[in-house]
CSV table of C-alpha atoms and ligand atoms in Angstrom, one decimal:
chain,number,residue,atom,x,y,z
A,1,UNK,CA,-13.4,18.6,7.2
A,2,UNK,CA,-12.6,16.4,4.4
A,3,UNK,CA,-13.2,18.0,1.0
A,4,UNK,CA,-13.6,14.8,-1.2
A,5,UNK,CA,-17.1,12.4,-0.9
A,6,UNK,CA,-14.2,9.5,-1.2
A,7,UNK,CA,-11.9,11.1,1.8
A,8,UNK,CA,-15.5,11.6,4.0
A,9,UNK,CA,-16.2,8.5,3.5
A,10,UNK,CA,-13.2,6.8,4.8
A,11,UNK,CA,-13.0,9.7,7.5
A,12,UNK,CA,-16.2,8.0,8.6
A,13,UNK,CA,-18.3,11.6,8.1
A,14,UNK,CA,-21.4,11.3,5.9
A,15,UNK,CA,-22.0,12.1,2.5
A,16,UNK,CA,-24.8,11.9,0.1
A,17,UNK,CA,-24.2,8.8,-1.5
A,18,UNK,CA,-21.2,6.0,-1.1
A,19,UNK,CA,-18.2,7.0,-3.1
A,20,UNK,CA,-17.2,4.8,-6.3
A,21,UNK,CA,-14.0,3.8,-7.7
A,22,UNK,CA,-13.4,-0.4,-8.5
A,23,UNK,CA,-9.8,-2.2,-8.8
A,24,UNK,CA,-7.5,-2.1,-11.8
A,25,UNK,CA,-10.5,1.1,-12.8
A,26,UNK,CA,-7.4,1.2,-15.1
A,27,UNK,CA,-7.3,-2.0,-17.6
A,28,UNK,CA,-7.4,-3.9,-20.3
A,29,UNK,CA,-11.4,-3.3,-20.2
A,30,UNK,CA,-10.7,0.3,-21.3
A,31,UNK,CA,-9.9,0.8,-24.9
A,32,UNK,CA,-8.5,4.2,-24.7
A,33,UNK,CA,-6.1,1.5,-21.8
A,34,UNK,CA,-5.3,-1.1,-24.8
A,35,UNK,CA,-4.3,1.5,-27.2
A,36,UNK,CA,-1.3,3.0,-25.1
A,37,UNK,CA,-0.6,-0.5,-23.8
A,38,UNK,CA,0.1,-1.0,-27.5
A,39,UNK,CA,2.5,2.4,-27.6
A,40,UNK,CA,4.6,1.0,-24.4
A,41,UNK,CA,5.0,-2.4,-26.0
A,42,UNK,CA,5.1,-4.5,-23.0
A,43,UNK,CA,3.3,-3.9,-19.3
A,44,UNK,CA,6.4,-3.3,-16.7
A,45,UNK,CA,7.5,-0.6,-19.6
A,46,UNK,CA,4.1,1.4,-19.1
A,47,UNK,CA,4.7,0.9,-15.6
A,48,UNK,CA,8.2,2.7,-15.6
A,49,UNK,CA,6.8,5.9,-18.3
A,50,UNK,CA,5.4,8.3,-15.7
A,51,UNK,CA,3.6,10.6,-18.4
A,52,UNK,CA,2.1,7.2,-19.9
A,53,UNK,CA,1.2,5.7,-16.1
A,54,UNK,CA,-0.1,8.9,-15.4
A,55,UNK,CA,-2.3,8.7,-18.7
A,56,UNK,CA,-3.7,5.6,-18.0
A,57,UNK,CA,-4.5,6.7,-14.2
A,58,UNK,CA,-6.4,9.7,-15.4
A,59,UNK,CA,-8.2,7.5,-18.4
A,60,UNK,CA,-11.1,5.7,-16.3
A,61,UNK,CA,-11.7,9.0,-14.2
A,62,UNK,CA,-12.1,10.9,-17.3
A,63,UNK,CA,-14.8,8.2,-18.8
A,64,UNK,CA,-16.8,7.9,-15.2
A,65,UNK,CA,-15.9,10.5,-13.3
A,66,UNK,CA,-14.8,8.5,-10.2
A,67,UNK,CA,-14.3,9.6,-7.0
A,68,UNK,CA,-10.8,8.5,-6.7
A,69,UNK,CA,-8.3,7.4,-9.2
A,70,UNK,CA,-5.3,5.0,-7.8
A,71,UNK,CA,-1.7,5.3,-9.5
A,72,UNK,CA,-1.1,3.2,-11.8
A,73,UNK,CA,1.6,0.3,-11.1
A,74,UNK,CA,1.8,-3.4,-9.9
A,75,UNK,CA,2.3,-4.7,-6.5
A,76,UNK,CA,5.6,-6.5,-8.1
A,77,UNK,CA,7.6,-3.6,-8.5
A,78,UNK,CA,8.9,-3.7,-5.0
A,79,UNK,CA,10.9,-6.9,-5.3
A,80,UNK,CA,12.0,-6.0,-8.8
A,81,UNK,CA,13.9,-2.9,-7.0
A,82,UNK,CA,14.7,-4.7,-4.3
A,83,UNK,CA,17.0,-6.8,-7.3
A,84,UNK,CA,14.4,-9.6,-8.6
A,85,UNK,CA,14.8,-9.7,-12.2
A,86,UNK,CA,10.8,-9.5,-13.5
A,87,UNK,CA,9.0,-9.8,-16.5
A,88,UNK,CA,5.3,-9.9,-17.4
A,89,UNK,CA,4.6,-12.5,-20.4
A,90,UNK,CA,1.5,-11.8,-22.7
A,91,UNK,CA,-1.5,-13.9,-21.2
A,92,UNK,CA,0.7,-15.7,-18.3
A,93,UNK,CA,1.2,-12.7,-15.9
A,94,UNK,CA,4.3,-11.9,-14.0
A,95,UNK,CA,7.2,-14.3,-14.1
A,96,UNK,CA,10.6,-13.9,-11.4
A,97,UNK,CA,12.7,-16.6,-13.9
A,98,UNK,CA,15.1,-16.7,-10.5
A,99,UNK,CA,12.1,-17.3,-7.8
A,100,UNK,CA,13.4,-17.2,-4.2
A,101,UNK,CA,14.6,-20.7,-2.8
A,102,UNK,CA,17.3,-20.5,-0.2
A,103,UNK,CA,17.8,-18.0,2.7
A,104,UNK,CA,20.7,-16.7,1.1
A,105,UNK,CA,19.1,-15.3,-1.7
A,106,UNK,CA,16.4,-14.0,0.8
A,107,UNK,CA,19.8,-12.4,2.3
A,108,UNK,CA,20.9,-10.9,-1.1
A,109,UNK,CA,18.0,-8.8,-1.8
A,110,UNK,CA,18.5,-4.9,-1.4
A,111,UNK,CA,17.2,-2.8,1.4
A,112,UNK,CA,19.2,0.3,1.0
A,113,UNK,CA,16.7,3.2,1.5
A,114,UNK,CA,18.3,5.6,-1.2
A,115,UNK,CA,18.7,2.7,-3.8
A,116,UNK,CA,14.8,1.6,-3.5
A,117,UNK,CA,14.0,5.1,-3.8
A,118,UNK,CA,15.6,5.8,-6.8
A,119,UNK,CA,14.2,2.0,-8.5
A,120,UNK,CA,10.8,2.7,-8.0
A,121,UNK,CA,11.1,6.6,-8.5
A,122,UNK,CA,9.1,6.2,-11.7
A,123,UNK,CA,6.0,5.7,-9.2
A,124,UNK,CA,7.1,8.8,-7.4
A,125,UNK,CA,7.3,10.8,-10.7
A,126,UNK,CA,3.9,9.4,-12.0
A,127,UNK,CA,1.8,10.5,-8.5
A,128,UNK,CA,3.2,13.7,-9.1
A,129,UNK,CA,2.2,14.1,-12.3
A,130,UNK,CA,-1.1,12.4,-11.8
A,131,UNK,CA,-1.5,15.0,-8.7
A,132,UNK,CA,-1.0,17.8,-10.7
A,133,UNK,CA,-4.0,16.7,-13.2
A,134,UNK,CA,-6.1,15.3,-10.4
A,135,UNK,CA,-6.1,18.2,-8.0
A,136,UNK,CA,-8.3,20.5,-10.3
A,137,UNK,CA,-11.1,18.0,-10.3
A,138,UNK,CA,-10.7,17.9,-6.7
A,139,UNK,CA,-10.1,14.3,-7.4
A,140,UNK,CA,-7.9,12.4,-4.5
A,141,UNK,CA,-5.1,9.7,-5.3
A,142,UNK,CA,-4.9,5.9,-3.6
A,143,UNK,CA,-1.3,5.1,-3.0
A,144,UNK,CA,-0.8,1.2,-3.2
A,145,UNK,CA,1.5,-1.6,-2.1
A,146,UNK,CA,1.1,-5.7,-1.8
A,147,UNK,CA,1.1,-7.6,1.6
A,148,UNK,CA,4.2,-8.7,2.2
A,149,UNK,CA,2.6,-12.6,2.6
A,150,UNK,CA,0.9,-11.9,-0.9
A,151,UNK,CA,4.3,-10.3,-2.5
A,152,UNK,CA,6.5,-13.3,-0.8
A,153,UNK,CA,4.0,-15.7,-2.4
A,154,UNK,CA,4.6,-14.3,-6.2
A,155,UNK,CA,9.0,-14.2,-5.2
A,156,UNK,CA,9.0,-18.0,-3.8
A,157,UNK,CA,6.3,-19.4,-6.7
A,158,UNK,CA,8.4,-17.5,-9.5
A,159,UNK,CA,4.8,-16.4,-10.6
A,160,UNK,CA,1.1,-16.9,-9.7
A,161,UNK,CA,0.8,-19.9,-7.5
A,162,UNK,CA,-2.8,-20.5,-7.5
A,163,UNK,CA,-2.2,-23.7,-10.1
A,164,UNK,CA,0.0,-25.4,-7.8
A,165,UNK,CA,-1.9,-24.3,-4.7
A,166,UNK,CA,1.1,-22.6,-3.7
A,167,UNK,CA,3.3,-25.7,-2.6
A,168,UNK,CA,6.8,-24.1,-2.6
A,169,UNK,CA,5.2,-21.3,-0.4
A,170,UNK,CA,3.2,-23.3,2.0
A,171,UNK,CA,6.5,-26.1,2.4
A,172,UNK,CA,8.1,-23.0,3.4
A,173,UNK,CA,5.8,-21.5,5.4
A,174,UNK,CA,5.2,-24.9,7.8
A,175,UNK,CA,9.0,-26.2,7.8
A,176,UNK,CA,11.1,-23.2,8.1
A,177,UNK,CA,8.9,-20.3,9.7
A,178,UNK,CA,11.6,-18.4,10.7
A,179,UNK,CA,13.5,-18.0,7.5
A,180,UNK,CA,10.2,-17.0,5.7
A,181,UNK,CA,9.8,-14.2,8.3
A,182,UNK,CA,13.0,-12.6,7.2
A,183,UNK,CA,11.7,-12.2,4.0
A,184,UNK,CA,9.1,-10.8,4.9
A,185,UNK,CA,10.7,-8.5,7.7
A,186,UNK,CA,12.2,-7.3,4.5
A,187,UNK,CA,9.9,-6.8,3.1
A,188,UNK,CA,7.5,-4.4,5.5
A,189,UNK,CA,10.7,-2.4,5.4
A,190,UNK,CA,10.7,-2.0,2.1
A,191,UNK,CA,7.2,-1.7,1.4
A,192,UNK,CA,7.3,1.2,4.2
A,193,UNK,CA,10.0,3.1,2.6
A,194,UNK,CA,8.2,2.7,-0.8
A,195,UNK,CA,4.5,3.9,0.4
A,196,UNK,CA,6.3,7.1,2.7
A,197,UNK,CA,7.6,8.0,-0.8
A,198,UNK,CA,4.5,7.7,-2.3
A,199,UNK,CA,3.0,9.5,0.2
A,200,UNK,CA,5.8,12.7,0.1
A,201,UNK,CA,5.2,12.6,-3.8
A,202,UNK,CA,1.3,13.0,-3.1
A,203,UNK,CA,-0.6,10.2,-2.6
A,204,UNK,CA,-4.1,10.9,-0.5
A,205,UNK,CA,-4.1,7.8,1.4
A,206,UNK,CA,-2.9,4.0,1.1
A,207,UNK,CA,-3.9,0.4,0.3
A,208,UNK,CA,-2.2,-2.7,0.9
A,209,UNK,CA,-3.5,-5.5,-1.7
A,210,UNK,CA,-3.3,-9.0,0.3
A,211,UNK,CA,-4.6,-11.2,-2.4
A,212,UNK,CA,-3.6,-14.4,-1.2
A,213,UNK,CA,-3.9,-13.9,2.9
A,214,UNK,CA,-7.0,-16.4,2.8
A,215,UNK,CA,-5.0,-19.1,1.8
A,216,UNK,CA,-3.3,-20.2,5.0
A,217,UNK,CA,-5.1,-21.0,8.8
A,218,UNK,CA,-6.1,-18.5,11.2
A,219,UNK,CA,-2.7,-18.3,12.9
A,220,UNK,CA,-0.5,-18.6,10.0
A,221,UNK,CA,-2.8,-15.6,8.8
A,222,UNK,CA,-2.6,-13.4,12.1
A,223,UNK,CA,1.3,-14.4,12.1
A,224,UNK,CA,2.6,-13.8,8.5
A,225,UNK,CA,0.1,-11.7,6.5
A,226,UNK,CA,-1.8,-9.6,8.8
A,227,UNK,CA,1.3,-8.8,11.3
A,228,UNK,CA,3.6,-7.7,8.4
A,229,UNK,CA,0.7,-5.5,7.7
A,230,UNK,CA,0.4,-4.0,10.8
A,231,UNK,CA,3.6,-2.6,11.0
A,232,UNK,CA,3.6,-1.2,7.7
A,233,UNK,CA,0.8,0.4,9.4
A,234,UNK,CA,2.6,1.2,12.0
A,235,UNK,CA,5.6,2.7,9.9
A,236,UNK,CA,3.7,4.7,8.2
A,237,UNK,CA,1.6,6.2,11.0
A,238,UNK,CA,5.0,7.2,13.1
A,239,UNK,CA,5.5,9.6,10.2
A,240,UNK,CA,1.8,10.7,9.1
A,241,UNK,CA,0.0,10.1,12.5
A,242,UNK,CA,-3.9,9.4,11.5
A,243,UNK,CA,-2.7,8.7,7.5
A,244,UNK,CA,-6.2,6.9,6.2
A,245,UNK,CA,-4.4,3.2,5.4
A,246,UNK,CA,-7.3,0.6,3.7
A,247,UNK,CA,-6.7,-3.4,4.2
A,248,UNK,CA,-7.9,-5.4,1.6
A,249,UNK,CA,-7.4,-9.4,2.2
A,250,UNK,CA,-9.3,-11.4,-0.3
A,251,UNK,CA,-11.0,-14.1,1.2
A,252,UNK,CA,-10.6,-12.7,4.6
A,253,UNK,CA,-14.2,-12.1,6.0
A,254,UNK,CA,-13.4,-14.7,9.1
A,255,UNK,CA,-10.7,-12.5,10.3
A,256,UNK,CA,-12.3,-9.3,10.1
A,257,UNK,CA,-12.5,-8.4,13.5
A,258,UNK,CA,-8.9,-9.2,14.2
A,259,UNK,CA,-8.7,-6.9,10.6
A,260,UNK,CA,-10.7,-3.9,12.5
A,261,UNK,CA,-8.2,-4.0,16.0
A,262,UNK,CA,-5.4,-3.1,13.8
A,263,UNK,CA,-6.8,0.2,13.6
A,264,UNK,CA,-6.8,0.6,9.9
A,265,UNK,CA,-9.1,3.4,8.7
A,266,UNK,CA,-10.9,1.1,6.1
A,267,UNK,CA,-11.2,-2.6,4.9
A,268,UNK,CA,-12.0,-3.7,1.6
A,269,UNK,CA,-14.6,-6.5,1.4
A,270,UNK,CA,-14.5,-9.5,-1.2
A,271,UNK,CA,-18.1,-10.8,-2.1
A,272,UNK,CA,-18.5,-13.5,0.1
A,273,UNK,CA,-19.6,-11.5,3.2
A,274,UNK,CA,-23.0,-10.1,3.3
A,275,UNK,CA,-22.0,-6.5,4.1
A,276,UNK,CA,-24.3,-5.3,7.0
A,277,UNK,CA,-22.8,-8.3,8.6
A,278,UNK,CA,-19.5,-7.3,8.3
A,279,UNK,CA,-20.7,-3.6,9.2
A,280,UNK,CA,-21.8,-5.8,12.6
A,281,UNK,CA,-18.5,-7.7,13.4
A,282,UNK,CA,-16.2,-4.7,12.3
A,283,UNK,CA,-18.4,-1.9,14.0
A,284,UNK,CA,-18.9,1.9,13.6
A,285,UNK,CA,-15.4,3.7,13.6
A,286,UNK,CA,-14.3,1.7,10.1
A,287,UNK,CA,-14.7,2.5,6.6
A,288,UNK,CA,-16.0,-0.6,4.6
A,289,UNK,CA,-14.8,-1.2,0.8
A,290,UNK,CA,-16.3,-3.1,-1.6
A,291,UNK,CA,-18.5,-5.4,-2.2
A,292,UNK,CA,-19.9,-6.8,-5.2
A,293,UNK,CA,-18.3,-9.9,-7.2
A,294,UNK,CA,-16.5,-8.4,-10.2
A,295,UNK,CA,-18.1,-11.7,-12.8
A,296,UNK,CA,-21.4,-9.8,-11.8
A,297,UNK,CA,-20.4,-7.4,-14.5
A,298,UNK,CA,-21.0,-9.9,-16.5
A,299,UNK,CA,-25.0,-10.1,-15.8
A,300,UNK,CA,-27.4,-7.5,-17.8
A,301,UNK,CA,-26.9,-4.0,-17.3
A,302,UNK,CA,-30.4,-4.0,-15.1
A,303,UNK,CA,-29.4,-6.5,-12.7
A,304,UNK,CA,-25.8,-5.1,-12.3
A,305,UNK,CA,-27.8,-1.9,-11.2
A,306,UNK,CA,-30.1,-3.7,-8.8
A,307,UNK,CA,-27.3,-5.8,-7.0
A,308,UNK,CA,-25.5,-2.3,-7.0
A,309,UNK,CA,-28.1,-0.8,-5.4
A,310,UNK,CA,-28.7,-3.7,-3.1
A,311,UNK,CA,-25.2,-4.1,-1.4
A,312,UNK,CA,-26.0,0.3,-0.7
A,313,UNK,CA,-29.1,-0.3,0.6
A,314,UNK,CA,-28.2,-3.1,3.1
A,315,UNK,CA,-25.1,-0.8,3.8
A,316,UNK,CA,-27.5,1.8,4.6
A,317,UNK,CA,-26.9,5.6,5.0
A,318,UNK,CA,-24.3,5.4,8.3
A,319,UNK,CA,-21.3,6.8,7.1
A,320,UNK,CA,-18.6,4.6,5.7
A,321,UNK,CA,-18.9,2.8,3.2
A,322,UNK,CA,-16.8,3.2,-0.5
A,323,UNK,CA,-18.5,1.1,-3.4
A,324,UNK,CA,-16.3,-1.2,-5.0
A,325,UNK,CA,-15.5,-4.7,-6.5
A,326,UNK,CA,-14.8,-7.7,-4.7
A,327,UNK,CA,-11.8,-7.7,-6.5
A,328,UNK,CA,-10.2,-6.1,-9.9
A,329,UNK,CA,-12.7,-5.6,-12.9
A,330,UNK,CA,-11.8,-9.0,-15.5
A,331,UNK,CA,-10.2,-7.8,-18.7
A,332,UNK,CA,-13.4,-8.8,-21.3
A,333,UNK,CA,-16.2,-6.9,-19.4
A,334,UNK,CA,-18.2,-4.6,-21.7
A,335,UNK,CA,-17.6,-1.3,-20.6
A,336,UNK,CA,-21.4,-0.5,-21.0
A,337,UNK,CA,-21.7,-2.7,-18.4
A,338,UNK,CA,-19.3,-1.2,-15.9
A,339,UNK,CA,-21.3,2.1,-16.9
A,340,UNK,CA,-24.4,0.3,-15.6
A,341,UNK,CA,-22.4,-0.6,-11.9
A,342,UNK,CA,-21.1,3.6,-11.9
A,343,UNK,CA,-24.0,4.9,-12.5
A,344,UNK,CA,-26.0,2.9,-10.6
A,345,UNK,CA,-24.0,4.4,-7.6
A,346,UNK,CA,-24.1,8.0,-9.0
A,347,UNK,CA,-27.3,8.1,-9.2
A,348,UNK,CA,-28.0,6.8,-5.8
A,349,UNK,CA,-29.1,8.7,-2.8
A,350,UNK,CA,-29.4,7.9,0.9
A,351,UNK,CA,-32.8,8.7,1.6
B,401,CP3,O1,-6.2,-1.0,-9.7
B,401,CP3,C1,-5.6,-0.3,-10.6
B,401,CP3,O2,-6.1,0.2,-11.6
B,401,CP3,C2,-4.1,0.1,-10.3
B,401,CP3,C3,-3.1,-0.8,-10.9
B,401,CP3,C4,-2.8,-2.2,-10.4
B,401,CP3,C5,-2.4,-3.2,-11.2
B,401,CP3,N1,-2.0,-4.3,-10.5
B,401,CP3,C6,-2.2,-3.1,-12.7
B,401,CP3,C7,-2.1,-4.3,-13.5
B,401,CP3,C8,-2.9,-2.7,-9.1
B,401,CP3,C9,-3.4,-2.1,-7.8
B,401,CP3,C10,-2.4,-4.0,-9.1
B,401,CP3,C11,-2.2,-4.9,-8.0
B,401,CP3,C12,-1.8,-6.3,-8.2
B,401,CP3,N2,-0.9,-6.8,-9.1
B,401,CP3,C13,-2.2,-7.3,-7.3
B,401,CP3,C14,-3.1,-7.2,-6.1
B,401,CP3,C15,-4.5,-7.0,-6.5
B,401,CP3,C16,-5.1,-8.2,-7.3
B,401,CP3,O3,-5.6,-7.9,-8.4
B,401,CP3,O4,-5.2,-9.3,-6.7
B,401,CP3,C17,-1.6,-8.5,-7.8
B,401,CP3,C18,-1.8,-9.9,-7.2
B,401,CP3,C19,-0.8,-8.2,-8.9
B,401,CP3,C20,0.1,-9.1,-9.6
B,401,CP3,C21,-0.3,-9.1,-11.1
B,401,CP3,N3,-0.1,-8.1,-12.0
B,401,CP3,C22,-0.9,-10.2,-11.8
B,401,CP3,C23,-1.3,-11.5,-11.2
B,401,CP3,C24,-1.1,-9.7,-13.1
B,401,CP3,C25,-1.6,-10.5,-14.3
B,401,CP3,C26,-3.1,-10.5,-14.2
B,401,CP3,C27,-3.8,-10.1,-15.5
B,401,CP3,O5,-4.9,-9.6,-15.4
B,401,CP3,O6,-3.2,-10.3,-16.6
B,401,CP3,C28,-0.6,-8.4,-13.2
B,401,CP3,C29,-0.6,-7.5,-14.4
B,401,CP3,C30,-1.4,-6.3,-14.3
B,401,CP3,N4,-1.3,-5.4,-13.2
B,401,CP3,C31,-2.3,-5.8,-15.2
B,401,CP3,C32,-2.7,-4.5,-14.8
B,401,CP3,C33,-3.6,-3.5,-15.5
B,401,CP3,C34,-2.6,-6.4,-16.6
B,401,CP3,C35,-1.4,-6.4,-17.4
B,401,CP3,C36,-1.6,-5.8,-18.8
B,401,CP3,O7,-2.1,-4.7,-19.1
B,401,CP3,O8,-1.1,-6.5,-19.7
């Protein structure tokens, strides 16, 4: 038996109402978040502090009480060990100033096991820490990495690509498939070493944030994003047989059902599926994450409540289902109002 609402609930055993925690629970939203963001002067640098990340992790379960805080760090971090040069600039986001273009830098980037483990131990340390203040509240800890097709986006763009509709990618992706699956062959590797570590320092279970999977065609999709996380999957389940691993691909409610055979233990849902349908394409052995549009914050506290409730209610009381966001919480939402969307949930119960 699982001892956490949030574990039973992705074990698929019932419990008396849905979990709660919501993506980046730990933001600029927060001001208790904006003040230390202050201290470490610039966002990779809070990253890399493991008492501050593991301040900020703690801060939104203190305010709400959530049933499962997630370590606080970026999806980025992985090619910045494996030898990107990164840098997050005030209002633009990340930046790689030397974004992948050839195969041989694709060959160039780092691999070696003990090396990534050392670059990214900051994460290790702060999961420790965070474990040793989260265990007394009997309060688990999500472990986190990006989809290699998301990650391999940000590396060839040199920073969000969304603007551009990703054209440096997407050139990539239809004239040279090959080459772009070395990267992200590298990739899984990496990104399995990194979550095992994560997973040895303490982490309770693991999610793998494919933000831009929905970009591409249904077999570019099966091919490069939900393969490469498959065998992360894969890699991490030779080790930790059963580990509870959640797939999150934005825009991705057409490919559920190819989502569900992978055997993950949970998906998370963006807003544009209705989620008893999804419940009905992925069926009854899988966790369901999500699902209500983040900008709905943004709507009076009373009708944040009643779309919270509504998205419960047409879950209904079979187990599995975790309440969150469609996607992370937006930086200017009032935190009364992400008060209204928690307790909404805490105060719900299956009848
Ligand atoms: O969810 C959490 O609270 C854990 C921490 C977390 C962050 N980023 C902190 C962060 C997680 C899980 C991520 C994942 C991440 N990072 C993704 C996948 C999920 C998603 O949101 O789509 C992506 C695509 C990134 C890359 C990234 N990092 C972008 C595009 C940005 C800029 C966006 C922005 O809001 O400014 C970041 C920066 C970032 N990562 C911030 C936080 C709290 C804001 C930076 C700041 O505090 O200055």
């Amino acid at each position: 038996m699982k001892t956490t609402r949030f574990l039973k609930a992705l074990a698929g055993e019932s419990v008396d109402r849905p979990p709660i925690w919501f993506m980046r629970q730990a933001g600029r939203y927060l001001p208790e978040y904006r003040a230390i963001r202050q201290q470490a002067k610039h966002f990779l640098a809070l990253c890399q502090n493991p008492e501050l990340a593991c301040e900020v992790t703690l801060q939104p379960i203190r305010r709400f009480n959530l049933d499962a805080a997630i370590i606080f760090s970026d999806i980025l971090t992985v090619p910045n060990a494996m030898g990107m040069p990164l840098t997050f600039q005030e209002g633009e986001g990340p930046r790689f100033p030397e974004p992948i273009r050839t195969r041989q830098a694709i060959e160039t980037l780092q691999l070696d096991k003990d090396v990534l483990n050392q670059q990214l131990g900051y994460v290790f340390e702060a999961i420790k820490l965070a474990k040793q203040q989260l265990n007394p509240l009997n309060t688990p800890l999500i472990g986190f990495c990006g989809s290699p097709f998301t990650v391999a986006t940000y590396m060839i763009e040199g920073g969000g690509g969304l603007s551009s509709g990703f054209k440096n990618f997407k050139s990539w992706l239809y004239q040279d498939p090959a080459t772009l699956t070395l990267l992200l062959n590298k990739l899984v590797e990496a990104s399995t070493t990194y979550l095992l570590g994560q997973i040895a320092a303490g982490a309770d279970c693991v999610m793998i944030f494919d933000t831009w999977g929905g970009i591409v065609d249904t077999p570019r999709y099966l091919a490069f994003s939900l393969d490469p996380m498959a065998k992360i999957m894969a890699g991490i389940r030779k080790q930790h047989p059963n580990f509870p691993v959640i797939l999150f691909t934005k825009q991705g409610a057409q490919w559920l059902g190819s989502i569900a055979k992978t055997g993950c233990t949970g998906i998370g849902l963006d807003w544009t599926i209705d989620i008893q349908q999804a419940r009905e394409i992925v069926g009854n052995q899988i966790t369901l994450q999500g699902n209500l549009d983040p900008m709905m914050l943004y709507a009076k506290p009373e009708i944040i409540q009643q779309e919270t409730v509504r998205i419960m209610q047409k879950h209904g009381p079979m187990p599995g289902h975790i309440m969150n966001l469609g996607h992370g919480i937006l930086p200017d939402v009032p935190v009364e109002h992400v008060s209204a969307f928690v307790q909404a949930v805490q105060q719900f119960k299956y009848t």
